[in-house]
CSV table of C-alpha atoms in Angstrom, one decimal:
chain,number,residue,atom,x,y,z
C,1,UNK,CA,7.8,20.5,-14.9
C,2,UNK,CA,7.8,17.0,-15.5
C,3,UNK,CA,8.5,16.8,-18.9
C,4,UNK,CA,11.5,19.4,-18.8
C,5,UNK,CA,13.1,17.2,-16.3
C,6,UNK,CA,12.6,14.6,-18.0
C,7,UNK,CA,14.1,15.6,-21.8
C,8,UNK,CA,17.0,17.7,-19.0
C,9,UNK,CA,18.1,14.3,-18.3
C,10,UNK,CA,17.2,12.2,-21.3
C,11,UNK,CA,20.3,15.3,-22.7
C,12,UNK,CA,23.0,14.7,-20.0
C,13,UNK,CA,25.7,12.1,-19.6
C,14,UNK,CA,25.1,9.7,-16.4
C,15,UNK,CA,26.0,11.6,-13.3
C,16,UNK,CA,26.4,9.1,-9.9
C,17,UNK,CA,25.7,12.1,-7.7
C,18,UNK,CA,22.2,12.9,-9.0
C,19,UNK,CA,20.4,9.8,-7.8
C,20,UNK,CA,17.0,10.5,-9.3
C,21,UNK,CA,18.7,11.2,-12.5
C,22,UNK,CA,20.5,7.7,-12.5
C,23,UNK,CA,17.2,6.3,-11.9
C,24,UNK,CA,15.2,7.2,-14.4
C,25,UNK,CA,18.2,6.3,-17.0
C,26,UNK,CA,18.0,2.7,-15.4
C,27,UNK,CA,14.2,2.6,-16.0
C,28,UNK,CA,13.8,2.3,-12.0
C,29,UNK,CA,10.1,2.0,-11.1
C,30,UNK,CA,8.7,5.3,-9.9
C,31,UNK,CA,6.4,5.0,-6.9
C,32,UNK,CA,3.6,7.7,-6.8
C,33,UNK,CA,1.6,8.5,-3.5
C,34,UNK,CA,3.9,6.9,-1.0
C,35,UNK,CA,3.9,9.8,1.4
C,36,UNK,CA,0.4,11.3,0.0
C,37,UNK,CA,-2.7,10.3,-2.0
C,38,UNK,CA,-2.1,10.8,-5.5
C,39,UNK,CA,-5.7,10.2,-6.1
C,40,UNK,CA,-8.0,13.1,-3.8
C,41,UNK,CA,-11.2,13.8,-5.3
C,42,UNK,CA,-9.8,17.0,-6.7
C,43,UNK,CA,-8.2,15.1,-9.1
C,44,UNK,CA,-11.4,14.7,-10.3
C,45,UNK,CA,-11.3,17.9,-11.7
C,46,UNK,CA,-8.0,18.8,-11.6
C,47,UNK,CA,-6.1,15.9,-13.1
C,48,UNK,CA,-2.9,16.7,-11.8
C,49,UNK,CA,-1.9,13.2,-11.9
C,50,UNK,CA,-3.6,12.5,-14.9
C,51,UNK,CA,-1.4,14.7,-16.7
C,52,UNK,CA,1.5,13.1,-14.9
C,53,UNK,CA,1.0,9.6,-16.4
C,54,UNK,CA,0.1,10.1,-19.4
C,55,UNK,CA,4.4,11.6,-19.2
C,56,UNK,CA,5.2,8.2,-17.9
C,57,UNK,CA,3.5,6.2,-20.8
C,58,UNK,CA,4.9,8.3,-23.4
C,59,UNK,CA,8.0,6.2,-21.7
C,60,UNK,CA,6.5,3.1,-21.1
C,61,UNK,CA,8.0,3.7,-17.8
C,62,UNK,CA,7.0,1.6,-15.0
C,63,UNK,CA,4.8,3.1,-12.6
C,64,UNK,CA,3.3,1.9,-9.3
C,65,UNK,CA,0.9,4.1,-7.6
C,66,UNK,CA,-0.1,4.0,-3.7
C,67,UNK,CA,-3.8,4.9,-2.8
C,68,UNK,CA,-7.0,4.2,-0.8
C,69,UNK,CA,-9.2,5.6,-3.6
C,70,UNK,CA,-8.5,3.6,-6.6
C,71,UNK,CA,-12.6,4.7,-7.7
C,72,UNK,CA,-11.0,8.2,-9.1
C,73,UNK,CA,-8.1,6.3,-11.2
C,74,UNK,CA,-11.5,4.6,-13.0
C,75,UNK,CA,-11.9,8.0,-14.3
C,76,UNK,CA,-9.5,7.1,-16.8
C,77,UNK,CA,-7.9,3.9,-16.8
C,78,UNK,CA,-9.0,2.8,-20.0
C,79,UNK,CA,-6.4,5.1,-21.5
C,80,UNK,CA,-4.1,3.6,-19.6
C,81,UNK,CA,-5.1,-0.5,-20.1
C,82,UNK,CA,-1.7,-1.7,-22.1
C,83,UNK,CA,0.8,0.9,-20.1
C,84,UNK,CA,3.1,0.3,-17.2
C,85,UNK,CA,1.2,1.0,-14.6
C,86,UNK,CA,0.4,-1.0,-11.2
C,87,UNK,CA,-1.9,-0.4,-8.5
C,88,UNK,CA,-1.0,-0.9,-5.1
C,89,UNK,CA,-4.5,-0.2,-2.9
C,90,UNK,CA,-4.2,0.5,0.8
C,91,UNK,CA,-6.9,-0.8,3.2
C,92,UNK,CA,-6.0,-2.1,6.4
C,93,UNK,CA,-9.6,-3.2,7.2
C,94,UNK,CA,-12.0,-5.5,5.7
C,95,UNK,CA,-15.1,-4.0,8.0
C,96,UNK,CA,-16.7,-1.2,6.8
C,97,UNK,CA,-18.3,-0.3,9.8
C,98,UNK,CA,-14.6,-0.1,11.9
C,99,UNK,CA,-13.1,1.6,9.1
C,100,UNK,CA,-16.0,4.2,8.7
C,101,UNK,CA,-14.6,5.2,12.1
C,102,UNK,CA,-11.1,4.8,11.9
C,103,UNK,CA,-10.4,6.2,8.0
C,104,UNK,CA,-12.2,8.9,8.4
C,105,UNK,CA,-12.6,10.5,4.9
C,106,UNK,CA,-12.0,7.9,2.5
C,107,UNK,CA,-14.2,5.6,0.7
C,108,UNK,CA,-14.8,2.5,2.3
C,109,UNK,CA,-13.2,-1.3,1.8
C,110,UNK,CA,-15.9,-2.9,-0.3
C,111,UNK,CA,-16.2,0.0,-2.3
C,112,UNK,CA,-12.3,0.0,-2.9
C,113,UNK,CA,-12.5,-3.9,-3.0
C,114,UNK,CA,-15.6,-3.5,-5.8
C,115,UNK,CA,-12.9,-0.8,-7.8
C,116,UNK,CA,-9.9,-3.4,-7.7
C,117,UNK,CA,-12.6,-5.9,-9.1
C,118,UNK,CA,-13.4,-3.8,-12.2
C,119,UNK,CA,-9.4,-2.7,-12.7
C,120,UNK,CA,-8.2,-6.4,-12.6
C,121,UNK,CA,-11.0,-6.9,-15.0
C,122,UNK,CA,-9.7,-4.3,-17.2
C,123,UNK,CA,-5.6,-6.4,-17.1
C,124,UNK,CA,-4.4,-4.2,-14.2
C,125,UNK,CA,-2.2,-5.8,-11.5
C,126,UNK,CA,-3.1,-5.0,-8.4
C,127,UNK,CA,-1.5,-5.7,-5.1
C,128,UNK,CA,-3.5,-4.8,-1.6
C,129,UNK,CA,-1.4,-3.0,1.4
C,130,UNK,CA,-3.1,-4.8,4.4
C,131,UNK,CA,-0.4,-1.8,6.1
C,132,UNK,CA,-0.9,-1.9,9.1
C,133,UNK,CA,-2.1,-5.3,11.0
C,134,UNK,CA,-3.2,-5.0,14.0
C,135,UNK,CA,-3.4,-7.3,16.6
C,136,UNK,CA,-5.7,-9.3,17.1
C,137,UNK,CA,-7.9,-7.7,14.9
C,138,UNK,CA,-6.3,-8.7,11.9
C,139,UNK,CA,-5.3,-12.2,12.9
C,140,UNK,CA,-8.6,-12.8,13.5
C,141,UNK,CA,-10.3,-11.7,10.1
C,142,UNK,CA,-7.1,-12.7,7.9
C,143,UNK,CA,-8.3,-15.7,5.9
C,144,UNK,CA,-11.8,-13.5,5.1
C,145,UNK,CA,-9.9,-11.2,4.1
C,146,UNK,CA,-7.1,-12.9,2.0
C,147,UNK,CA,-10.2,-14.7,0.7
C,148,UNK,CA,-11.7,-11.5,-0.6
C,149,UNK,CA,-8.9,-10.1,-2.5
C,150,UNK,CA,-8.9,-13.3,-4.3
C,151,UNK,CA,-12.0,-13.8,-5.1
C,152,UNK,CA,-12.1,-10.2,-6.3
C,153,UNK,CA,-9.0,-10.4,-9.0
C,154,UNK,CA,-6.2,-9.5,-6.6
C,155,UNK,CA,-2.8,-10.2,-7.8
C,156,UNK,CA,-1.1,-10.0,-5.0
C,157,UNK,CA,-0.7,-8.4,-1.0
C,158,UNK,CA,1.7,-7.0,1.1
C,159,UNK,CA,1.7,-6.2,5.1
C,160,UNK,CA,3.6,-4.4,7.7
C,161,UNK,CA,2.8,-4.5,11.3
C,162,UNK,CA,1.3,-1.1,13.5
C,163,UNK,CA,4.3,0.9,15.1
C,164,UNK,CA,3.5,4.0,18.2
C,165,UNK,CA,6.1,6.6,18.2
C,166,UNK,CA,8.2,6.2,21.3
C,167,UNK,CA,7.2,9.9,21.7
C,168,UNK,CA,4.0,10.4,21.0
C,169,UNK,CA,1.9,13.4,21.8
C,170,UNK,CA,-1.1,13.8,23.8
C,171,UNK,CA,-2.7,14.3,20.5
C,172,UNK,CA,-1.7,11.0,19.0
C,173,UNK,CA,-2.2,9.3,22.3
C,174,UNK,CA,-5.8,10.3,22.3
C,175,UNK,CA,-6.2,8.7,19.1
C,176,UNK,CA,-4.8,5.7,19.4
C,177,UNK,CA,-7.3,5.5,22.2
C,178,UNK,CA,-10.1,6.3,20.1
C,179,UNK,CA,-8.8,3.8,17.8
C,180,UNK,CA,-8.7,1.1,20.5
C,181,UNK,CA,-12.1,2.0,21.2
C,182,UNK,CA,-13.4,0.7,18.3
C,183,UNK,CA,-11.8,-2.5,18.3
C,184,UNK,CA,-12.4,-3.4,21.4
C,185,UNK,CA,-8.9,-3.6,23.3
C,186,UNK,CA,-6.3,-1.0,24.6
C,187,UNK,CA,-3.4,-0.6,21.7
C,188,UNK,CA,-1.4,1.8,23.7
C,189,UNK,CA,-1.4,-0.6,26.7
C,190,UNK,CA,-0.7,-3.7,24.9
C,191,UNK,CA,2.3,-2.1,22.8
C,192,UNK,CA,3.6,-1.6,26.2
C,193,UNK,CA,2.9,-5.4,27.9
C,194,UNK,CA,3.8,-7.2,24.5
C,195,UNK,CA,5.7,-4.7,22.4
C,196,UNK,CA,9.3,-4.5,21.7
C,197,UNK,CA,11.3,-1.2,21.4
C,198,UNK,CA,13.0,-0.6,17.9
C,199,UNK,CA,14.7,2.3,17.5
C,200,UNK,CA,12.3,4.8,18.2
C,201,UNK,CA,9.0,3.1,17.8
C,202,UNK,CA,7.4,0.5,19.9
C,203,UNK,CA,6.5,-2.6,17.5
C,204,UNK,CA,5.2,-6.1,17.8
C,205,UNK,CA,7.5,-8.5,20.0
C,206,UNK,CA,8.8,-11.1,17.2
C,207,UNK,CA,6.7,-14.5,18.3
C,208,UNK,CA,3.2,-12.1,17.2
C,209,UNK,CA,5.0,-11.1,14.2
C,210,UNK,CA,6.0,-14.8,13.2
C,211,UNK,CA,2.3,-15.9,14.0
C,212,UNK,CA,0.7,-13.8,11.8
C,213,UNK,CA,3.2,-13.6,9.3
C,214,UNK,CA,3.3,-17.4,8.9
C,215,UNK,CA,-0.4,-17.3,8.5
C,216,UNK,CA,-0.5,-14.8,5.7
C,217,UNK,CA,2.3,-17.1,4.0
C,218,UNK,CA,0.4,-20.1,4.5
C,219,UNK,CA,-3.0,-18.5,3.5
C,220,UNK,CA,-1.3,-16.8,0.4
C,221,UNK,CA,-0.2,-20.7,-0.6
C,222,UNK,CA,-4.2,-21.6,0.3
C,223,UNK,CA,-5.5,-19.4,-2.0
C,224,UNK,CA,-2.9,-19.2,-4.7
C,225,UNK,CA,-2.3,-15.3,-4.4
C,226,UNK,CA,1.5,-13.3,-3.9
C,227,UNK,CA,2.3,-12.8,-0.9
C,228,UNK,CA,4.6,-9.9,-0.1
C,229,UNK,CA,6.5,-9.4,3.6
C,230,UNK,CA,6.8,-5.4,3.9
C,231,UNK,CA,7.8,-5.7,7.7
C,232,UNK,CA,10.9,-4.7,9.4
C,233,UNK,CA,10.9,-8.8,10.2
C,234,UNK,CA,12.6,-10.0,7.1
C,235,UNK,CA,12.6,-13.4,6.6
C,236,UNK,CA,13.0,-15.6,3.6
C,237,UNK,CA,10.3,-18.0,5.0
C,238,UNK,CA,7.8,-15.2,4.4
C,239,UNK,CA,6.6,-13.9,1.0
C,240,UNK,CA,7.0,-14.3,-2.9
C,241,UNK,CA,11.2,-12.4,-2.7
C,242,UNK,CA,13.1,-10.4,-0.8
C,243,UNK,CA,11.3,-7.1,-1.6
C,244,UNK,CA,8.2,-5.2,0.3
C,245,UNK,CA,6.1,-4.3,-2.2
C,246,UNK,CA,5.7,-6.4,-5.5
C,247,UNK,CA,7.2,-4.2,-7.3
């Protein structure tokens, strides 16, 4: 289905009303797994999005893919060494113990931090999603972290702070409890003393944001790694350019 699209549009003349069409002609980075993990251990097996980049290299067209299991891209990155293709690894914890509770059904962070070291060993760039902060938690472990990824081949990392749903359900109010649990504080409770409203989620008020945000900058500049700001907060002062991602 891919490929038909593709040589459908490779054929036609540009046409401003088909956005996706315009953006492939431009050679705009496609982003894989933003909404779902393109890498599941099905793929294993199934190698759905195996076949799918292999379609993009053809093209040499630039790739970044989203995922907490970059272990099942190992499957077959050496085909893939001199393409187009970026990693961008989500893990929002560097404990495997808290994670083990909270990412339930994922491999853990030293196992995807152990992956990202043999992938930036094999020329990948790799940038980390520390998506979301929380606070304290990650204020407090941010230079172990930051000092992880770069002493594990890290190319760069982005973060964004934790948002609740103005309107959340019973059901998602029960597990940001559970949540809260493990680290040790209330979240809902302290969104609610200390958050502000935007829109229609309840985020961090804007001095927290600024504190930890300066503190990735300055810890980024410490340990000579990109630094990219992915939070509604946009500020020059903070990051490597005025995008989210590194892309």
């Amino acid at each position: 289905g891919l490929q038909k699209w593709i040589n459908k549009v490779n054929d036609s003349e540009y046409n401003y009303k088909k956005a996706a069409e315009v953006a492939w002609k431009e050679r705009i980075p496609v982003k894989i797994g933003a909404t779902s993990d393109h890498f599941p251990i099905v793929e294993k097996k199934e190698r759905i999005t195996y076949e799918c980049l292999k379609i993009f290299d053809k093209y040499d067209y630039p790739v970044q893919i989203s995922t907490k299991n970059p272990e099942v891209f190992e499957e077959y990155a050496s085909e893939f060494v001199n393409s187009n293709i970026a990693l961008n690894v989500s893990c929002s914890f560097c404990d495997d113990d808290i994670a083990r509770k909270i990412e339930v059904g994922t491999i853990s962070p030293s196992r995807r931090i152990e992956s990202v070291r043999r992938l930036s060993q094999m020329g990948y760039k790799i940038t980390m999603r520390l998506q979301p902060f929380i606070l304290p938690y990650s204020e407090n472990v941010a230079e172990r972290f930051v000092a992880m990824l770069k002493e594990n081949g890290v190319w760069a990392f982005q973060t964004e702070g934790l948002k609740l749903r103005l309107s959340m359900s019973p059901k998602e109010k029960a597990i940001y409890a559970k949540i809260g649990d493990y680290l040790g504080f209330d979240i809902i409770n302290d969104f609610a003393l200390n958050g502000d409203v935007e829109g229609g989620d309840r985020v961090y008020n804007e001095e927290r944001k600024r504190r930890i945000l300066e503190l990735y900058d300055s810890l980024s500049k410490k340990y000579d790694i990109k630094f990219f700001n992915a939070d509604n907060l946009i500020d020059k002062r903070y990051g490597c350019g005025s995008q989210c991602c590194g892309t």
